[in-house]
PDB file of C-alpha atoms in Angstrom:
ATOM      1  CA  MET A   1       0.000   0.000   0.000  1.00 70.00           C
ATOM      2  CA  SER A   2       1.366   3.432  -0.932  1.00 76.00           C
ATOM      3  CA  ASP A   3       1.762   6.331   1.512  1.00 76.00           C
ATOM      4  CA  GLU A   4      -1.019   8.126  -0.359  1.00 72.00           C
ATOM      5  CA  GLU A   5      -3.386   5.180   0.112  1.00 70.00           C
ATOM      6  CA  GLU A   6      -2.491   4.915   3.802  1.00 74.00           C
ATOM      7  CA  ARG A   7      -3.165   8.649   4.332  1.00 72.00           C
ATOM      8  CA  ALA A   8      -6.512   8.379   2.539  1.00 66.00           C
ATOM      9  CA  ILE A   9      -7.639   5.414   4.633  1.00 71.00           C
ATOM     10  CA  ALA A  10      -6.499   7.101   7.864  1.00 69.00           C
ATOM     11  CA  ALA A  11      -8.340  10.309   6.925  1.00 67.00           C
ATOM     12  CA  ALA A  12     -11.615   8.613   5.998  1.00 66.00           C
ATOM     13  CA  GLY A  13     -14.186   9.803   8.501  1.00 61.00           C
ATOM     14  CA  LYS A  14     -11.611  11.637  10.627  1.00 60.00           C
ATOM     15  CA  ASP A  15     -12.655  15.127   9.572  1.00 58.00           C
ATOM     16  CA  GLU A  16     -15.939  14.171   7.907  1.00 63.00           C
ATOM     17  CA  ASN A  17     -17.859  16.206  10.493  1.00 63.00           C
ATOM     18  CA  GLY A  18     -15.088  18.228  12.092  1.00 68.00           C
ATOM     19  CA  ASP A  19     -12.732  20.915  10.930  1.00 81.00           C
ATOM     20  CA  SER A  20     -10.194  20.358   8.181  1.00 89.00           C
ATOM     21  CA  ILE A  21      -7.073  22.012   6.874  1.00 94.00           C
ATOM     22  CA  PHE A  22      -9.129  23.568   4.064  1.00 96.00           C
ATOM     23  CA  GLY A  23     -11.474  25.206   6.581  1.00 94.00           C
ATOM     24  CA  LYS A  24      -8.420  26.725   8.241  1.00 95.00           C
ATOM     25  CA  ILE A  25      -7.168  27.980   4.865  1.00 97.00           C
ATOM     26  CA  VAL A  26     -10.567  29.565   4.102  1.00 97.00           C
ATOM     27  CA  ARG A  27     -10.479  31.328   7.503  1.00 96.00           C
ATOM     28  CA  LYS A  28      -6.864  32.417   6.780  1.00 96.00           C
ATOM     29  CA  GLU A  29      -5.599  30.589   9.885  1.00 96.00           C
ATOM     30  CA  ILE A  30      -3.126  28.729   7.672  1.00 96.00           C
ATOM     31  CA  LYS A  31      -1.260  30.418   4.831  1.00 97.00           C
ATOM     32  CA  ALA A  32      -1.778  29.226   1.287  1.00 98.00           C
ATOM     33  CA  ASP A  33      -0.514  30.423  -2.084  1.00 98.00           C
ATOM     34  CA  ILE A  34      -3.892  31.728  -3.260  1.00 98.00           C
ATOM     35  CA  VAL A  35      -4.323  32.052  -7.026  1.00 98.00           C
ATOM     36  CA  TYR A  36      -8.044  32.913  -7.156  1.00 98.00           C
ATOM     37  CA  GLU A  37     -10.719  34.043  -4.741  1.00 98.00           C
ATOM     38  CA  ASP A  38     -14.270  35.294  -4.982  1.00 98.00           C
ATOM     39  CA  ASP A  39     -17.178  35.353  -2.544  1.00 98.00           C
ATOM     40  CA  LYS A  40     -17.878  31.602  -2.938  1.00 98.00           C
ATOM     41  CA  VAL A  41     -14.640  29.908  -3.988  1.00 99.00           C
ATOM     42  CA  LEU A  42     -10.969  29.831  -3.031  1.00 99.00           C
ATOM     43  CA  ALA A  43      -8.169  28.349  -5.157  1.00 99.00           C
ATOM     44  CA  PHE A  44      -4.568  27.796  -4.137  1.00 99.00           C
ATOM     45  CA  ASN A  45      -1.475  25.911  -5.214  1.00 99.00           C
ATOM     46  CA  ASP A  46      -1.180  22.369  -3.855  1.00 98.00           C
ATOM     47  CA  ILE A  47       1.706  21.924  -1.397  1.00 96.00           C
ATOM     48  CA  ASN A  48       2.454  18.502  -2.909  1.00 95.00           C
ATOM     49  CA  PRO A  49       2.071  19.149  -6.655  1.00 97.00           C
ATOM     50  CA  GLN A  50       1.547  16.240  -9.025  1.00 96.00           C
ATOM     51  CA  ALA A  51       2.136  18.416 -12.104  1.00 97.00           C
ATOM     52  CA  PRO A  52       3.993  21.669 -12.843  1.00 98.00           C
ATOM     53  CA  VAL A  53       0.668  23.412 -12.156  1.00 98.00           C
ATOM     54  CA  HIS A  54      -1.502  21.811  -9.457  1.00 99.00           C
ATOM     55  CA  ILE A  55      -4.243  24.051  -8.100  1.00 99.00           C
ATOM     56  CA  LEU A  56      -6.926  23.082  -5.578  1.00 99.00           C
ATOM     57  CA  VAL A  57     -10.340  24.746  -5.886  1.00 99.00           C
ATOM     58  CA  ILE A  58     -12.695  24.647  -2.900  1.00 99.00           C
ATOM     59  CA  PRO A  59     -16.016  26.166  -1.856  1.00 98.00           C
ATOM     60  CA  LYS A  60     -15.603  28.664   0.970  1.00 98.00           C
ATOM     61  CA  ILE A  61     -18.462  27.030   2.861  1.00 96.00           C
ATOM     62  CA  ARG A  62     -18.320  23.236   3.191  1.00 94.00           C
ATOM     63  CA  ASP A  63     -22.055  22.823   4.010  1.00 94.00           C
ATOM     64  CA  GLY A  64     -21.811  19.027   4.190  1.00 93.00           C
ATOM     65  CA  LEU A  65     -19.796  18.724   0.966  1.00 95.00           C
ATOM     66  CA  THR A  66     -17.120  16.475   2.347  1.00 94.00           C
ATOM     67  CA  ARG A  67     -17.065  14.579  -0.954  1.00 94.00           C
ATOM     68  CA  LEU A  68     -18.891  14.865  -4.273  1.00 97.00           C
ATOM     69  CA  SER A  69     -21.077  11.835  -3.547  1.00 97.00           C
ATOM     70  CA  LYS A  70     -22.587  13.782  -0.604  1.00 96.00           C
ATOM     71  CA  ALA A  71     -23.889  16.538  -2.907  1.00 97.00           C
ATOM     72  CA  GLU A  72     -27.564  17.385  -2.552  1.00 97.00           C
ATOM     73  CA  GLU A  73     -29.904  19.536  -4.612  1.00 98.00           C
ATOM     74  CA  LYS A  74     -29.046  22.528  -2.397  1.00 98.00           C
ATOM     75  CA  HIS A  75     -25.436  22.274  -3.651  1.00 98.00           C
ATOM     76  CA  LYS A  76     -26.224  22.693  -7.368  1.00 98.00           C
ATOM     77  CA  GLU A  77     -25.339  26.389  -7.405  1.00 98.00           C
ATOM     78  CA  ILE A  78     -21.952  26.009  -5.706  1.00 99.00           C
ATOM     79  CA  LEU A  79     -21.070  22.975  -7.832  1.00 99.00           C
ATOM     80  CA  GLY A  80     -21.730  25.011 -10.977  1.00 98.00           C
ATOM     81  CA  HIS A  81     -19.769  27.932  -9.579  1.00 99.00           C
ATOM     82  CA  LEU A  82     -16.794  25.671  -8.833  1.00 99.00           C
ATOM     83  CA  MET A  83     -16.739  24.570 -12.483  1.00 99.00           C
ATOM     84  CA  TRP A  84     -17.017  28.168 -13.688  1.00 99.00           C
ATOM     85  CA  ALA A  85     -14.169  29.161 -11.342  1.00 99.00           C
ATOM     86  CA  VAL A  86     -11.981  26.396 -12.803  1.00 99.00           C
ATOM     87  CA  ALA A  87     -12.541  27.810 -16.304  1.00 99.00           C
ATOM     88  CA  GLU A  88     -11.755  31.320 -15.046  1.00 99.00           C
ATOM     89  CA  ILE A  89      -8.543  30.159 -13.323  1.00 99.00           C
ATOM     90  CA  VAL A  90      -7.421  28.314 -16.454  1.00 99.00           C
ATOM     91  CA  ARG A  91      -8.083  31.401 -18.626  1.00 98.00           C
ATOM     92  CA  LYS A  92      -6.448  33.922 -16.285  1.00 97.00           C
ATOM     93  CA  ASN A  93      -3.337  31.759 -15.862  1.00 97.00           C
ATOM     94  CA  ASN A  94      -3.043  30.761 -19.544  1.00 98.00           C
ATOM     95  CA  LEU A  95      -2.935  27.090 -18.585  1.00 98.00           C
ATOM     96  CA  GLY A  96      -4.080  25.722 -21.932  1.00 97.00           C
ATOM     97  CA  ASP A  97      -4.982  22.046 -21.707  1.00 98.00           C
ATOM     98  CA  PHE A  98      -5.566  20.640 -18.237  1.00 98.00           C
ATOM     99  CA  ARG A  99      -7.010  17.735 -16.288  1.00 98.00           C
ATOM    100  CA  LEU A 100      -9.676  18.232 -13.631  1.00 98.00           C
ATOM    101  CA  VAL A 101      -9.843  15.620 -10.861  1.00 98.00           C
ATOM    102  CA  VAL A 102     -12.196  15.018  -7.941  1.00 98.00           C
ATOM    103  CA  ASN A 103     -11.174  12.230  -5.565  1.00 97.00           C
ATOM    104  CA  ASN A 104     -14.187  10.732  -3.779  1.00 96.00           C
ATOM    105  CA  GLY A 105     -13.506   8.494  -0.784  1.00 93.00           C
ATOM    106  CA  PRO A 106     -10.587   6.419   0.449  1.00 91.00           C
ATOM    107  CA  GLU A 107     -10.379   4.097  -2.574  1.00 92.00           C
ATOM    108  CA  ALA A 108      -9.950   7.210  -4.738  1.00 94.00           C
ATOM    109  CA  CYS A 109      -7.217   8.448  -2.336  1.00 92.00           C
ATOM    110  CA  GLN A 110      -9.236  11.366  -0.975  1.00 94.00           C
ATOM    111  CA  SER A 111      -7.217  12.521   2.024  1.00 92.00           C
ATOM    112  CA  VAL A 112      -9.049  15.749   2.966  1.00 94.00           C
ATOM    113  CA  TYR A 113     -12.790  15.414   3.483  1.00 94.00           C
ATOM    114  CA  TYR A 114     -13.771  18.812   2.154  1.00 95.00           C
ATOM    115  CA  LEU A 115     -14.847  18.785  -1.497  1.00 97.00           C
ATOM    116  CA  HIS A 116     -11.977  19.996  -3.656  1.00 98.00           C
ATOM    117  CA  LEU A 117     -11.148  19.986  -7.338  1.00 99.00           C
ATOM    118  CA  HIS A 118      -7.605  19.445  -8.606  1.00 99.00           C
ATOM    119  CA  ILE A 119      -6.508  21.375 -11.708  1.00 99.00           C
ATOM    120  CA  LEU A 120      -3.437  19.654 -13.185  1.00 98.00           C
ATOM    121  CA  ALA A 121      -1.648  21.325 -16.084  1.00 98.00           C
ATOM    122  CA  LYS A 122       1.592  21.978 -17.960  1.00 97.00           C
ATOM    123  CA  ARG A 123       2.555  18.336 -18.488  1.00 96.00           C
ATOM    124  CA  GLN A 124       1.401  15.512 -20.720  1.00 95.00           C
ATOM    125  CA  MET A 125      -1.243  13.489 -18.917  1.00 94.00           C
ATOM    126  CA  LYS A 126      -1.480   9.722 -19.355  1.00 93.00           C
ATOM    127  CA  TRP A 127      -4.541   7.596 -20.043  1.00 92.00           C
ATOM    128  CA  PRO A 128      -5.860   5.690 -18.279  1.00 88.00           C
ATOM    129  CA  PRO A 129      -5.077   7.668 -15.126  1.00 82.00           C
ATOM    130  CA  GLY A 130      -4.055   6.047 -11.876  1.00 67.00           C
TER     131      GLY A 130
END
């Protein structure tokens, strides 16, 4: 089992209902290299990049969105806004082609239970992933 898999399994459920590192970043309790911010979304560079450009995009309010599979009808607006923000970030940073990833649960190696989108760019991606 890889370190990434071990971290994901250890994190599963740990901060499902509690605070997370992303909540602390939103509240500016922890510094992050912020690349985009509006009233609903925050985006920052990943501290462990998997590509030359690796940006995480999160809603400012978690509202039960610990993972995409927990989305409810009330989340439709923020989910759409997250996608729009990704397009805006890509345009403003001239990223060109990119991959967008959402890890959902421990088998997908989700290690922070706060919905987040990964923008990966500036390298050739492989298929199939993983």
